[in-house]
C-alpha cells in the first residue's frame, strides 16, 4: 500500500505543480492550454482514483482543456465529455460522447 500511496502522492503532486505553473504563466500574460494525464489512474485503487479526480477537478479552471487517457471503465462517466476509441475491422474509430 505504501507504493500505491507514493504513486498517488506523485500524481496529485504533478497535477498541483501543473496548476502552479499555469498560474505562473497567467501572471506572465500567457496561459497553459492543456493538461494531459496519460494512464495516470491505472495504479490506483478506488480511493486513489477518487483523490486524483478531485485533484483534476480542482485545477480544471486553470486549463482550457484537460485530457485524461484511461482504459478504466469506472472513470467513463466521471468527466463531462469523453472521446471513446473503438477498434473495428476497418481500423480505429473515435467518437465524442
CSV table of N, CA, C and O in Angstrom, one decimal:
chain,number,residue,atom,x,y,z
A,1,UNK,N,0.8,-1.2,0.0
A,1,UNK,CA,0.0,0.0,0.0
A,1,UNK,C,0.9,1.3,0.0
A,1,UNK,O,0.5,2.3,-0.6
A,2,UNK,N,2.0,1.2,0.6
A,2,UNK,CA,2.9,2.3,0.7
A,2,UNK,C,3.3,2.8,-0.8
A,2,UNK,O,3.4,3.9,-1.1
A,3,UNK,N,3.6,1.8,-1.6
A,3,UNK,CA,4.0,2.1,-3.0
A,3,UNK,C,2.9,2.8,-3.7
A,3,UNK,O,3.1,3.8,-4.4
A,4,UNK,N,1.6,2.3,-3.6
A,4,UNK,CA,0.5,3.0,-4.2
A,4,UNK,C,0.3,4.4,-3.7
A,4,UNK,O,0.0,5.3,-4.4
A,5,UNK,N,0.5,4.6,-2.4
A,5,UNK,CA,0.3,5.9,-1.8
A,5,UNK,C,1.4,6.8,-2.4
A,5,UNK,O,1.1,8.0,-2.7
A,6,UNK,N,2.6,6.3,-2.5
A,6,UNK,CA,3.7,7.1,-3.1
A,6,UNK,C,3.3,7.6,-4.5
A,6,UNK,O,3.5,8.7,-4.9
A,7,UNK,N,2.8,6.6,-5.3
A,7,UNK,CA,2.4,7.0,-6.7
A,7,UNK,C,1.3,8.0,-6.7
A,7,UNK,O,1.3,9.0,-7.4
A,8,UNK,N,0.3,7.8,-5.8
A,8,UNK,CA,-0.8,8.8,-5.7
A,8,UNK,C,-0.2,10.1,-5.3
A,8,UNK,O,-0.6,11.1,-5.9
A,9,UNK,N,0.7,10.2,-4.3
A,9,UNK,CA,1.3,11.5,-3.9
A,9,UNK,C,2.0,12.1,-5.1
A,9,UNK,O,1.9,13.3,-5.3
A,10,UNK,N,2.7,11.3,-5.9
A,10,UNK,CA,3.4,11.8,-7.0
A,10,UNK,C,2.4,12.4,-8.1
A,10,UNK,O,2.7,13.5,-8.7
A,11,UNK,N,1.4,11.6,-8.4
A,11,UNK,CA,0.4,12.1,-9.4
A,11,UNK,C,-0.3,13.3,-8.9
A,11,UNK,O,-0.5,14.3,-9.7
A,12,UNK,N,-0.8,13.3,-7.7
A,12,UNK,CA,-1.5,14.5,-7.3
A,12,UNK,C,-0.6,15.7,-7.2
A,12,UNK,O,-0.9,16.8,-7.5
A,13,UNK,N,0.7,15.4,-6.8
A,13,UNK,CA,1.7,16.5,-6.8
A,13,UNK,C,2.0,17.0,-8.2
A,13,UNK,O,2.1,18.2,-8.3
A,14,UNK,N,2.0,16.1,-9.1
A,14,UNK,CA,2.2,16.6,-10.5
A,14,UNK,C,1.0,17.4,-11.0
A,14,UNK,O,1.2,18.5,-11.7
A,15,UNK,N,-0.2,17.1,-10.7
A,15,UNK,CA,-1.3,17.9,-11.0
A,15,UNK,C,-1.3,19.2,-10.4
A,15,UNK,O,-1.5,20.3,-11.0
A,16,UNK,N,-0.9,19.3,-9.1
A,16,UNK,CA,-0.8,20.5,-8.4
A,16,UNK,C,0.4,21.4,-9.0
A,16,UNK,O,0.2,22.6,-9.1
A,17,UNK,N,1.5,20.8,-9.3
A,17,UNK,CA,2.6,21.5,-10.0
A,17,UNK,C,2.1,22.1,-11.3
A,17,UNK,O,2.5,23.2,-11.6
A,18,UNK,N,1.3,21.4,-12.0
A,18,UNK,CA,0.8,21.9,-13.3
A,18,UNK,C,-0.1,23.1,-13.0
A,18,UNK,O,0.0,24.1,-13.8
A,19,UNK,N,-0.9,23.1,-11.9
A,19,UNK,CA,-1.7,24.2,-11.6
A,19,UNK,C,-0.8,25.4,-11.3
A,19,UNK,O,-1.1,26.6,-11.7
A,20,UNK,N,0.2,25.2,-10.5
A,20,UNK,CA,1.1,26.3,-10.1
A,20,UNK,C,1.8,26.9,-11.3
A,20,UNK,O,2.0,28.1,-11.4
A,21,UNK,N,2.2,26.0,-12.2
A,21,UNK,CA,2.9,26.5,-13.5
A,21,UNK,C,1.9,27.3,-14.3
A,21,UNK,O,2.2,28.3,-14.8
A,22,UNK,N,0.7,26.8,-14.3
A,22,UNK,CA,-0.4,27.6,-15.1
A,22,UNK,C,-0.6,29.0,-14.5
A,22,UNK,O,-0.7,29.9,-15.2
A,23,UNK,N,-0.6,29.0,-13.2
A,23,UNK,CA,-0.8,30.4,-12.5
A,23,UNK,C,0.4,31.3,-12.8
A,23,UNK,O,0.2,32.4,-13.1
A,24,UNK,N,1.6,30.7,-12.8
A,24,UNK,CA,2.8,31.5,-13.1
A,24,UNK,C,2.7,32.0,-14.6
A,24,UNK,O,3.1,33.2,-14.8
A,25,UNK,N,2.3,31.2,-15.5
A,25,UNK,CA,2.2,31.6,-16.9
A,25,UNK,C,1.1,32.7,-17.0
A,25,UNK,O,1.3,33.7,-17.7
A,26,UNK,N,0.0,32.5,-16.3
A,26,UNK,CA,-1.0,33.5,-16.3
A,26,UNK,C,-0.5,34.9,-15.8
A,26,UNK,O,-0.9,35.9,-16.4
A,27,UNK,N,0.2,34.9,-14.7
A,27,UNK,CA,0.8,36.1,-14.2
A,27,UNK,C,1.7,36.8,-15.2
A,27,UNK,O,1.9,38.0,-15.3
A,28,UNK,N,2.4,35.9,-16.1
A,28,UNK,CA,3.3,36.5,-17.1
A,28,UNK,C,2.5,36.8,-18.4
A,28,UNK,O,3.1,37.3,-19.3
A,29,UNK,N,1.2,36.7,-18.4
A,29,UNK,CA,0.4,37.1,-19.5
A,29,UNK,C,0.2,35.9,-20.5
A,29,UNK,O,-0.4,36.2,-21.6
A,30,UNK,N,0.5,34.7,-20.2
A,30,UNK,CA,0.3,33.6,-21.0
A,30,UNK,C,-0.6,32.6,-20.3
A,30,UNK,O,-0.8,32.7,-19.1
A,31,UNK,N,-1.1,31.6,-21.0
A,31,UNK,CA,-1.9,30.6,-20.4
A,31,UNK,C,-1.6,29.2,-21.0
A,31,UNK,O,-1.5,29.0,-22.2
A,32,UNK,N,-1.4,28.3,-20.0
A,32,UNK,CA,-1.2,26.9,-20.5
A,32,UNK,C,-2.6,26.4,-20.9
A,32,UNK,O,-3.6,26.6,-20.2
A,33,UNK,N,-2.6,25.9,-22.1
A,33,UNK,CA,-3.9,25.5,-22.6
A,33,UNK,C,-4.4,24.1,-22.3
A,33,UNK,O,-5.6,23.8,-22.2
A,34,UNK,N,-3.4,23.2,-22.1
A,34,UNK,CA,-3.8,21.8,-21.9
A,34,UNK,C,-3.0,21.0,-20.9
A,34,UNK,O,-1.8,21.2,-20.8
A,35,UNK,N,-3.7,20.2,-20.1
A,35,UNK,CA,-3.1,19.3,-19.2
A,35,UNK,C,-3.5,17.9,-19.7
A,35,UNK,O,-4.6,17.6,-19.9
A,36,UNK,N,-2.5,17.0,-19.8
A,36,UNK,CA,-2.7,15.7,-20.3
A,36,UNK,C,-2.3,14.7,-19.2
A,36,UNK,O,-1.1,14.8,-18.7
A,37,UNK,N,-3.2,13.8,-18.8
A,37,UNK,CA,-2.9,12.7,-17.8
A,37,UNK,C,-3.1,11.4,-18.6
A,37,UNK,O,-4.2,11.0,-18.9
A,38,UNK,N,-1.9,10.8,-18.9
A,38,UNK,CA,-2.0,9.6,-19.7
A,38,UNK,C,-1.8,8.4,-18.8
A,38,UNK,O,-0.7,8.1,-18.3
A,39,UNK,N,-2.9,7.6,-18.7
A,39,UNK,CA,-2.9,6.4,-17.9
A,39,UNK,C,-2.5,6.6,-16.4
A,39,UNK,O,-1.9,5.7,-15.8
A,40,UNK,N,-2.7,7.8,-15.9
A,40,UNK,CA,-2.3,8.1,-14.5
A,40,UNK,C,-3.2,7.4,-13.4
A,40,UNK,O,-2.8,7.5,-12.3
A,41,UNK,N,-4.3,6.9,-13.8
A,41,UNK,CA,-5.2,6.3,-12.8
A,41,UNK,C,-5.1,4.8,-12.6
A,41,UNK,O,-5.6,4.3,-11.7
A,42,UNK,N,-4.4,4.2,-13.5
A,42,UNK,CA,-4.3,2.7,-13.5
A,42,UNK,C,-3.7,2.1,-12.3
A,42,UNK,O,-4.1,1.0,-11.9
A,43,UNK,N,-2.8,2.7,-11.7
A,43,UNK,CA,-2.1,2.2,-10.5
A,43,UNK,C,-2.9,2.4,-9.2
A,43,UNK,O,-2.4,1.9,-8.1
A,44,UNK,N,-4.0,3.0,-9.3
A,44,UNK,CA,-4.7,3.5,-8.1
A,44,UNK,C,-5.9,2.5,-7.8
A,44,UNK,O,-6.6,2.0,-8.7
A,45,UNK,N,-6.2,2.4,-6.5
A,45,UNK,CA,-7.4,1.7,-6.1
A,45,UNK,C,-8.6,2.8,-6.2
A,45,UNK,O,-8.3,3.9,-6.6
A,46,UNK,N,-9.8,2.4,-5.8
A,46,UNK,CA,-10.9,3.3,-5.9
A,46,UNK,C,-10.7,4.6,-5.2
A,46,UNK,O,-11.0,5.7,-5.7
A,47,UNK,N,-10.2,4.6,-4.0
A,47,UNK,CA,-9.9,5.8,-3.2
A,47,UNK,C,-8.9,6.7,-3.8
A,47,UNK,O,-9.1,7.9,-4.0
A,48,UNK,N,-7.8,6.0,-4.3
A,48,UNK,CA,-6.8,6.8,-5.0
A,48,UNK,C,-7.3,7.4,-6.3
A,48,UNK,O,-7.0,8.6,-6.6
A,49,UNK,N,-8.1,6.7,-7.0
A,49,UNK,CA,-8.7,7.3,-8.3
A,49,UNK,C,-9.6,8.5,-7.9
A,49,UNK,O,-9.6,9.5,-8.6
A,50,UNK,N,-10.4,8.4,-6.8
A,50,UNK,CA,-11.3,9.5,-6.4
A,50,UNK,C,-10.4,10.7,-6.0
A,50,UNK,O,-10.8,11.8,-6.4
A,51,UNK,N,-9.3,10.5,-5.4
A,51,UNK,CA,-8.5,11.6,-5.0
A,51,UNK,C,-7.9,12.3,-6.2
A,51,UNK,O,-7.8,13.5,-6.3
A,52,UNK,N,-7.5,11.5,-7.2
A,52,UNK,CA,-7.0,12.1,-8.5
A,52,UNK,C,-8.1,12.8,-9.2
A,52,UNK,O,-7.8,13.9,-9.8
A,53,UNK,N,-9.3,12.3,-9.2
A,53,UNK,CA,-10.4,13.0,-9.9
A,53,UNK,C,-10.6,14.3,-9.2
A,53,UNK,O,-10.8,15.4,-9.8
A,54,UNK,N,-10.6,14.3,-7.9
A,54,UNK,CA,-10.7,15.6,-7.1
A,54,UNK,C,-9.6,16.6,-7.5
A,54,UNK,O,-9.8,17.8,-7.6
A,55,UNK,N,-8.4,16.1,-7.6
A,55,UNK,CA,-7.2,17.0,-8.0
A,55,UNK,C,-7.4,17.5,-9.4
A,55,UNK,O,-7.2,18.7,-9.6
A,56,UNK,N,-7.9,16.7,-10.3
A,56,UNK,CA,-8.2,17.2,-11.6
A,56,UNK,C,-9.3,18.3,-11.6
A,56,UNK,O,-9.2,19.3,-12.2
A,57,UNK,N,-10.3,18.0,-10.8
A,57,UNK,CA,-11.4,19.0,-10.7
A,57,UNK,C,-11.0,20.3,-10.1
A,57,UNK,O,-11.5,21.4,-10.5
A,58,UNK,N,-10.0,20.2,-9.2
A,58,UNK,CA,-9.5,21.5,-8.5
A,58,UNK,C,-8.8,22.4,-9.5
A,58,UNK,O,-8.8,23.6,-9.4
A,59,UNK,N,-8.1,21.8,-10.5
A,59,UNK,CA,-7.3,22.6,-11.4
A,59,UNK,C,-8.0,22.8,-12.8
A,59,UNK,O,-7.4,23.5,-13.6
A,60,UNK,N,-9.2,22.3,-13.0
A,60,UNK,CA,-9.8,22.4,-14.3
A,60,UNK,C,-10.0,23.9,-14.8
A,60,UNK,O,-9.9,24.2,-16.0
A,61,UNK,N,-10.2,24.8,-13.9
A,61,UNK,CA,-10.4,26.2,-14.3
A,61,UNK,C,-9.1,26.8,-14.8
A,61,UNK,O,-9.1,27.9,-15.5
A,62,UNK,N,-8.0,26.2,-14.5
A,62,UNK,CA,-6.7,26.7,-14.9
A,62,UNK,C,-6.3,26.3,-16.3
A,62,UNK,O,-5.2,26.8,-16.8
A,63,UNK,N,-7.0,25.5,-16.9
A,63,UNK,CA,-6.7,25.0,-18.3
A,63,UNK,C,-7.9,25.1,-19.2
A,63,UNK,O,-9.0,24.9,-18.8
A,64,UNK,N,-7.6,25.3,-20.5
A,64,UNK,CA,-8.6,25.3,-21.5
A,64,UNK,C,-9.2,23.9,-21.7
A,64,UNK,O,-10.3,23.7,-22.0
A,65,UNK,N,-8.3,22.9,-21.6
A,65,UNK,CA,-8.6,21.6,-21.8
A,65,UNK,C,-7.8,20.6,-20.9
A,65,UNK,O,-6.6,20.8,-20.8
A,66,UNK,N,-8.5,19.6,-20.4
A,66,UNK,CA,-7.8,18.6,-19.6
A,66,UNK,C,-8.1,17.3,-20.3
A,66,UNK,O,-9.3,16.9,-20.5
A,67,UNK,N,-7.1,16.6,-20.8
A,67,UNK,CA,-7.3,15.3,-21.5
A,67,UNK,C,-6.8,14.2,-20.6
A,67,UNK,O,-5.6,14.1,-20.2
A,68,UNK,N,-7.7,13.3,-20.2
A,68,UNK,CA,-7.4,12.1,-19.4
A,68,UNK,C,-7.5,10.9,-20.3
A,68,UNK,O,-8.6,10.6,-20.8
A,69,UNK,N,-6.4,10.2,-20.4
A,69,UNK,CA,-6.4,9.0,-21.2
A,69,UNK,C,-6.4,7.8,-20.2
A,69,UNK,O,-5.5,7.7,-19.4
A,70,UNK,N,-7.4,6.9,-20.3
A,70,UNK,CA,-7.5,5.8,-19.4
A,70,UNK,C,-8.3,4.7,-20.1
A,70,UNK,O,-9.2,4.9,-20.9
A,71,UNK,N,-8.1,3.5,-19.6
A,71,UNK,CA,-8.9,2.3,-20.0
A,71,UNK,C,-9.8,1.8,-18.9
A,71,UNK,O,-10.4,0.8,-19.0
A,72,UNK,N,-9.9,2.6,-17.8
A,72,UNK,CA,-10.7,2.2,-16.7
A,72,UNK,C,-12.1,2.5,-16.9
A,72,UNK,O,-12.5,3.7,-16.9
A,73,UNK,N,-13.0,1.5,-17.0
A,73,UNK,CA,-14.4,1.7,-17.2
A,73,UNK,C,-15.1,2.5,-16.1
A,73,UNK,O,-16.0,3.3,-16.4
A,74,UNK,N,-14.6,2.4,-14.9
A,74,UNK,CA,-15.3,3.1,-13.8
A,74,UNK,C,-15.1,4.6,-13.9
A,74,UNK,O,-15.9,5.4,-13.3
A,75,UNK,N,-14.2,5.1,-14.7
A,75,UNK,CA,-14.0,6.5,-14.9
A,75,UNK,C,-14.8,7.0,-16.1
A,75,UNK,O,-14.7,8.2,-16.4
A,76,UNK,N,-15.5,6.2,-16.8
A,76,UNK,CA,-16.1,6.5,-18.0
A,76,UNK,C,-17.1,7.7,-17.9
A,76,UNK,O,-17.1,8.6,-18.7
A,77,UNK,N,-17.8,7.8,-16.8
A,77,UNK,CA,-18.8,8.9,-16.6
A,77,UNK,C,-18.4,10.0,-15.7
A,77,UNK,O,-19.2,10.8,-15.3
A,78,UNK,N,-17.1,9.9,-15.2
A,78,UNK,CA,-16.6,10.9,-14.3
A,78,UNK,C,-16.4,12.3,-14.9
A,78,UNK,O,-16.7,13.3,-14.2
A,79,UNK,N,-16.0,12.3,-16.1
A,79,UNK,CA,-15.7,13.6,-16.8
A,79,UNK,C,-16.9,13.9,-17.8
A,79,UNK,O,-17.4,13.0,-18.4
A,80,UNK,N,-17.2,15.2,-17.9
A,80,UNK,CA,-18.4,15.6,-18.7
A,80,UNK,C,-18.4,15.2,-20.2
A,80,UNK,O,-19.4,14.9,-20.8
A,81,UNK,N,-17.2,15.2,-20.8
A,81,UNK,CA,-17.1,14.9,-22.2
A,81,UNK,C,-16.0,13.8,-22.4
A,81,UNK,O,-15.0,13.9,-21.7
A,82,UNK,N,-16.2,12.9,-23.2
A,82,UNK,CA,-15.2,11.9,-23.4
A,82,UNK,C,-15.1,11.5,-24.9
A,82,UNK,O,-16.0,11.7,-25.7
A,83,UNK,N,-13.9,11.1,-25.3
A,83,UNK,CA,-13.7,10.5,-26.6
A,83,UNK,C,-13.5,9.0,-26.5
A,83,UNK,O,-12.6,8.6,-25.8
A,84,UNK,N,-14.4,8.3,-27.1
A,84,UNK,CA,-14.2,6.8,-27.0
A,84,UNK,C,-13.6,6.3,-28.3
A,84,UNK,O,-14.1,6.7,-29.4
A,85,UNK,N,-12.6,5.5,-28.2
A,85,UNK,CA,-11.9,4.9,-29.3
A,85,UNK,C,-12.2,3.4,-29.4
A,85,UNK,O,-12.0,2.7,-28.4
A,86,UNK,N,-12.7,3.0,-30.5
A,86,UNK,CA,-13.1,1.6,-30.7
A,86,UNK,C,-12.3,1.0,-31.8
A,86,UNK,O,-12.1,1.7,-32.8
A,87,UNK,N,-11.9,-0.3,-31.7
A,87,UNK,CA,-11.3,-0.9,-32.9
A,87,UNK,C,-12.4,-1.6,-33.7
A,87,UNK,O,-13.3,-2.2,-33.2
A,88,UNK,N,-12.2,-1.4,-35.0
A,88,UNK,CA,-13.1,-2.1,-36.0
A,88,UNK,C,-12.3,-2.8,-37.0
A,88,UNK,O,-11.0,-2.7,-37.0
A,89,UNK,N,-12.9,-3.6,-37.9
A,89,UNK,CA,-12.1,-4.2,-38.9
A,89,UNK,C,-11.5,-3.2,-39.9
A,89,UNK,O,-10.5,-3.5,-40.5
A,90,UNK,N,-12.1,-2.0,-40.0
A,90,UNK,CA,-11.5,-1.0,-40.9
A,90,UNK,C,-10.5,-0.1,-40.2
A,90,UNK,O,-9.9,0.7,-40.8
A,91,UNK,N,-10.3,-0.3,-38.9
A,91,UNK,CA,-9.3,0.5,-38.1
A,91,UNK,C,-10.0,1.1,-36.9
A,91,UNK,O,-11.1,0.8,-36.6
A,92,UNK,N,-9.3,2.0,-36.2
A,92,UNK,CA,-9.9,2.6,-35.0
A,92,UNK,C,-10.9,3.7,-35.4
A,92,UNK,O,-10.7,4.4,-36.4
A,93,UNK,N,-11.9,3.8,-34.6
A,93,UNK,CA,-12.9,4.8,-34.7
A,93,UNK,C,-13.0,5.6,-33.4
A,93,UNK,O,-13.1,5.0,-32.4
A,94,UNK,N,-13.0,7.0,-33.6
A,94,UNK,CA,-13.1,7.8,-32.4
A,94,UNK,C,-14.5,8.5,-32.4
A,94,UNK,O,-15.0,8.9,-33.5
A,95,UNK,N,-15.1,8.6,-31.2
A,95,UNK,CA,-16.5,9.2,-31.1
A,95,UNK,C,-16.5,10.1,-29.9
A,95,UNK,O,-16.1,9.6,-28.8
A,96,UNK,N,-17.0,11.3,-30.0
A,96,UNK,CA,-17.1,12.2,-28.9
A,96,UNK,C,-18.5,11.9,-28.3
A,96,UNK,O,-19.5,11.9,-28.9
A,97,UNK,N,-18.5,11.6,-27.0
A,97,UNK,CA,-19.7,11.3,-26.2
A,97,UNK,C,-20.0,12.3,-25.2
A,97,UNK,O,-19.1,12.8,-24.5
